[in-house]
Each structure stands twice: as structure tokens, then as C-alpha cells.
């Protein structure tokens, strides 16, 4: 039987989940969906405080809570091709509420970095607001002025061309949404600055 180590990503086929019951039951973390014939295309990421129970909720006779409809469609028609990766995450002594929030933050951060095909919330692939959140975080981490042009090139490369220049430009325009909630912006100078610069 395969042993699961904390914080180590491991993989299994969808139809082998039951073999991992003892290792996944009551284990918290992130889970990732993809297909064996296209492993480079991440389809979906989710979080759970009990990974085995969460996988059970995708089973046809046990469905409860929210299940992504495109994942359910995959289970219906391509079950033999589905692969899952799991990343167990330790709670490090956090209480339940704090740990759940921590899991959601990790999930959101992963979605913003890897833009899975089926996730909608927090996904720059689909939401201008999510692009703006990422821009704000990058500017804050850089702790310096960043030009619009630098940012658009960086994001285009980061997301491997799957988020167009047009959508990145729309996020930078800051008209309909609120990029200025995440960083200082100057449309005239075409620059971005941290809300507060960190001192060494």
C-alpha cells in the first residue's frame, strides 16, 4: 500500500481512489485534476479538510455541496483518463477557522499562478479582478516602481500566453475594476507602485 507523506504531492488515477482511503481520510490539503493524455493542462484545483471525504462527494451516489460541473462531466465520460494529485498540508496548530482560511488562501494563490481550465473564482484566465490582485501582489513583492510594459510582459510569460495582452491591458487600465485597491497606479506615467514601500 502506498504511504502518503505530509506536504508531498502524490498522484493516483480517479478509479484507484478507494485504495488510498487510509492515507487520505481526515488529511487536509489541495487536490488537482488533469488527464493522462494531457498532463500539462491543469484542469481544476480544490481544497479540503478531509481529502478522502471530498473525493467521495464527487461520486454519483454521494454528491453533496458544490461540485464543478465540468469535473462531473469528465467523471461521466472520461473516468479512465482522470488523474489526481494530492498535496497534504499540515495545520501547524491553527484552529479550524484559521486553517480553513489558510487552505482557501493557498488554493487562491495556486489558481492565480497556474490558471486551471475549470476554476472560475480567483482565475486570471476569466476574471479581470483576479489579474489586478496578482498585479498588486507582484508590485508589493517587488517593493519598487514597475512600468505597465514590464508588468504586461511578465504576466504574459507567467501565464504562458493563455491570458492575452488585451486582458492584461484591460486590468491595467483600472476603469471598470479597482486595481488601485491593490497598488498605486499612474495612467499618465504608466507606472505601478506599492501601497506602502517596505523598509529594510
Short mmCIF file of C-alpha atoms in Angstrom, two decimals:
data_model
loop_
_atom_site.label_atom_id
_atom_site.label_comp_id
_atom_site.label_asym_id
_atom_site.label_seq_id
_atom_site.Cartn_x
_atom_site.Cartn_y
_atom_site.Cartn_z
CA UNK A 1 0.00 0.00 0.00
CA UNK A 2 1.32 3.44 -0.94
CA UNK A 3 2.26 5.65 2.01
CA UNK A 4 1.49 9.36 1.90
CA UNK A 5 4.00 11.77 3.44
CA UNK A 6 2.87 15.18 4.67
CA UNK A 7 3.46 18.05 2.22
CA UNK A 8 4.48 15.66 -0.56
CA UNK A 9 2.44 15.70 -3.75
CA UNK A 10 1.42 12.24 -4.88
CA UNK A 11 -0.71 11.04 -7.78
CA UNK A 12 -3.26 8.35 -8.48
CA UNK A 13 -5.96 7.51 -11.01
CA UNK A 14 -9.55 8.51 -10.26
CA UNK A 15 -10.65 4.88 -10.27
CA UNK A 16 -7.96 3.98 -7.69
CA UNK A 17 -9.11 6.45 -5.01
CA UNK A 18 -10.50 3.77 -2.69
CA UNK A 19 -7.04 2.20 -2.40
CA UNK A 20 -5.89 5.43 -0.71
CA UNK A 21 -8.66 5.66 1.88
CA UNK A 22 -6.46 5.11 4.94
CA UNK A 23 -3.90 7.66 3.72
CA UNK A 24 -6.36 10.37 2.65
CA UNK A 25 -9.04 10.11 5.31
CA UNK A 26 -9.02 13.18 7.60
CA UNK A 27 -5.96 14.53 5.76
CA UNK A 28 -6.23 18.20 4.71
CA UNK A 29 -4.74 19.77 1.62
CA UNK A 30 -5.11 20.67 -2.04
CA UNK A 31 -6.16 18.36 -4.86
CA UNK A 32 -5.54 18.75 -8.60
CA UNK A 33 -7.33 17.23 -11.61
CA UNK A 34 -5.81 16.52 -15.02
CA UNK A 35 -5.98 13.91 -17.79
CA UNK A 36 -3.41 11.18 -18.51
CA UNK A 37 -3.25 12.11 -22.19
CA UNK A 38 -2.68 15.83 -21.48
CA UNK A 39 -0.77 16.07 -18.17
CA UNK A 40 0.47 19.62 -18.81
CA UNK A 41 -3.07 21.05 -18.84
CA UNK A 42 -4.20 21.50 -15.24
CA UNK A 43 -7.99 21.29 -15.18
CA UNK A 44 -9.01 22.09 -11.63
CA UNK A 45 -7.68 22.70 -8.13
CA UNK A 46 -9.63 22.50 -4.88
CA UNK A 47 -9.06 22.40 -1.14
CA UNK A 48 -10.44 20.10 1.53
CA UNK A 49 -10.07 19.42 5.24
CA UNK A 50 -10.67 15.72 4.50
CA UNK A 51 -9.35 14.75 1.08
CA UNK A 52 -10.93 11.29 1.03
CA UNK A 53 -14.36 12.58 2.05
CA UNK A 54 -14.10 15.31 -0.60
CA UNK A 55 -13.36 12.77 -3.33
CA UNK A 56 -16.38 10.77 -2.17
CA UNK A 57 -18.57 13.82 -2.76
CA UNK A 58 -17.75 13.59 -6.47
CA UNK A 59 -19.15 10.03 -6.63
CA UNK A 60 -22.50 9.86 -8.42
CA UNK A 61 -24.40 8.33 -5.48
CA UNK A 62 -22.79 10.53 -2.79
CA UNK A 63 -22.78 14.02 -4.31
CA UNK A 64 -23.21 16.92 -1.93
CA UNK A 65 -22.13 20.54 -1.75
CA UNK A 66 -20.68 22.29 -4.79
CA UNK A 67 -19.07 20.14 -7.47
CA UNK A 68 -17.65 21.75 -10.60
CA UNK A 69 -19.99 20.71 -13.46
CA UNK A 70 -17.12 20.23 -15.92
CA UNK A 71 -15.42 17.83 -13.49
CA UNK A 72 -18.69 15.88 -13.14
CA UNK A 73 -18.86 15.69 -16.93
CA UNK A 74 -15.30 14.31 -17.04
CA UNK A 75 -16.17 11.67 -14.45
CA UNK A 76 -19.17 10.69 -16.55
CA UNK A 77 -17.36 10.36 -19.87
CA UNK A 78 -13.60 10.07 -19.24
CA UNK A 79 -13.23 8.42 -15.82
CA UNK A 80 -10.44 6.11 -17.02
CA UNK A 81 -8.31 9.07 -18.14
CA UNK A 82 -8.59 11.15 -14.96
CA UNK A 83 -5.52 11.62 -12.79
CA UNK A 84 -5.49 13.29 -9.39
CA UNK A 85 -2.60 14.81 -7.49
CA UNK A 86 -2.83 15.48 -3.77
CA UNK A 87 -0.80 17.83 -1.62
CA UNK A 88 -1.40 17.16 2.09
CA UNK A 89 -1.00 20.30 4.20
CA UNK A 90 -0.40 20.35 7.96
CA UNK A 91 -2.43 22.75 10.12
CA UNK A 92 0.63 23.76 12.20
CA UNK A 93 -1.52 24.15 15.31
CA UNK A 94 -4.06 26.54 13.74
CA UNK A 95 -7.67 26.37 14.88
CA UNK A 96 -10.28 25.09 12.39
CA UNK A 97 -11.42 28.51 11.16
CA UNK A 98 -7.89 29.84 10.72
CA UNK A 99 -6.75 26.66 8.97
CA UNK A 100 -9.74 26.71 6.58
CA UNK A 101 -8.88 30.32 5.70
CA UNK A 102 -5.25 29.30 5.18
CA UNK A 103 -6.31 26.49 2.82
CA UNK A 104 -8.52 28.89 0.82
CA UNK A 105 -5.61 31.32 0.50
CA UNK A 106 -3.30 28.56 -0.74
CA UNK A 107 -5.96 27.44 -3.24
CA UNK A 108 -6.47 31.02 -4.49
CA UNK A 109 -2.72 31.59 -4.81
CA UNK A 110 -2.32 28.38 -6.82
CA UNK A 111 -5.22 29.29 -9.12
CA UNK A 112 -3.75 32.75 -9.70
CA UNK A 113 -0.36 31.23 -10.57
CA UNK A 114 -1.46 28.28 -12.71
CA UNK A 115 -4.87 29.39 -14.12
CA UNK A 116 -6.53 25.92 -14.19
CA UNK A 117 -9.02 25.49 -17.03
CA UNK A 118 -12.15 24.77 -14.94
CA UNK A 119 -11.71 27.09 -11.94
CA UNK A 120 -13.56 30.40 -12.32
CA UNK A 121 -13.14 32.22 -8.98
CA UNK A 122 -9.72 33.83 -8.46
CA UNK A 123 -8.72 32.84 -12.01
CA UNK A 124 -6.96 35.46 -14.18
CA UNK A 125 -7.93 33.36 -17.20
CA UNK A 126 -11.53 34.52 -16.65
CA UNK A 127 -11.58 37.45 -14.20
CA UNK A 128 -10.03 40.89 -14.69
CA UNK A 129 -10.28 41.45 -10.94
CA UNK A 130 -8.05 38.39 -10.37
CA UNK A 131 -5.41 39.80 -12.74
CA UNK A 132 -5.48 43.01 -10.70
CA UNK A 133 -4.98 41.09 -7.45
CA UNK A 134 -1.92 39.38 -8.94
CA UNK A 135 -0.55 42.71 -10.21
CA UNK A 136 -0.90 44.20 -6.73
CA UNK A 137 0.90 41.26 -5.14
CA UNK A 138 3.76 41.39 -7.67
CA UNK A 139 4.23 45.15 -7.12
CA UNK A 140 4.16 44.67 -3.34
CA UNK A 141 6.71 41.83 -3.52
CA UNK A 142 8.96 43.83 -5.89
CA UNK A 143 8.79 46.79 -3.47
CA UNK A 144 9.59 49.22 -6.27
CA UNK A 145 8.05 51.05 -9.19
CA UNK A 146 7.04 48.77 -12.06
CA UNK A 147 6.07 50.03 -15.51
CA UNK A 148 2.92 48.86 -17.28
CA UNK A 149 5.08 47.43 -20.03
CA UNK A 150 7.22 45.42 -17.60
CA UNK A 151 4.09 44.05 -15.95
CA UNK A 152 2.29 43.09 -19.15
CA UNK A 153 5.35 41.22 -20.47
CA UNK A 154 5.92 39.48 -17.13
CA UNK A 155 2.29 38.33 -16.84
CA UNK A 156 2.09 37.20 -20.46
CA UNK A 157 5.12 34.95 -19.87
CA UNK A 158 3.98 33.84 -16.40
CA UNK A 159 0.67 32.57 -17.80
CA UNK A 160 2.31 31.10 -20.91
CA UNK A 161 0.31 33.30 -23.29
CA UNK A 162 -3.02 31.90 -22.04
CA UNK A 163 -4.06 35.31 -20.73
CA UNK A 164 -3.93 37.75 -23.65
CA UNK A 165 -2.19 41.12 -23.73
CA UNK A 166 -5.65 42.66 -24.26
CA UNK A 167 -6.95 41.29 -20.95
CA UNK A 168 -3.80 42.31 -19.10
CA UNK A 169 -4.12 45.82 -20.60
CA UNK A 170 -7.77 45.94 -19.52
CA UNK A 171 -6.70 45.15 -15.95
CA UNK A 172 -4.01 47.85 -16.08
CA UNK A 173 -6.50 50.46 -17.39
CA UNK A 174 -8.21 50.36 -13.99
CA UNK A 175 -11.51 51.68 -15.37
CA UNK A 176 -14.20 49.16 -14.55
CA UNK A 177 -12.38 47.47 -11.71
CA UNK A 178 -10.20 48.68 -8.89
CA UNK A 179 -6.51 47.99 -9.44
CA UNK A 180 -5.86 50.95 -7.15
CA UNK A 181 -7.18 48.84 -4.25
CA UNK A 182 -4.03 46.72 -4.56
CA UNK A 183 -1.33 49.21 -5.58
CA UNK A 184 -0.79 52.84 -6.56
CA UNK A 185 -1.30 53.45 -10.27
CA UNK A 186 -0.50 56.29 -12.64
CA UNK A 187 -2.17 56.10 -16.03
CA UNK A 188 -0.26 59.20 -17.12
CA UNK A 189 3.18 57.76 -16.28
CA UNK A 190 2.07 54.15 -16.96
CA UNK A 191 3.55 53.04 -13.64
CA UNK A 192 2.61 50.94 -10.62
CA UNK A 193 3.92 51.40 -7.09
CA UNK A 194 3.45 49.55 -3.80
CA UNK A 195 0.79 50.99 -1.50
CA UNK A 196 3.49 51.13 1.16
CA UNK A 197 7.16 50.57 0.44
CA UNK A 198 8.86 48.14 2.80
CA UNK A 199 11.97 49.33 4.54
CA UNK A 200 14.93 47.02 5.03
#
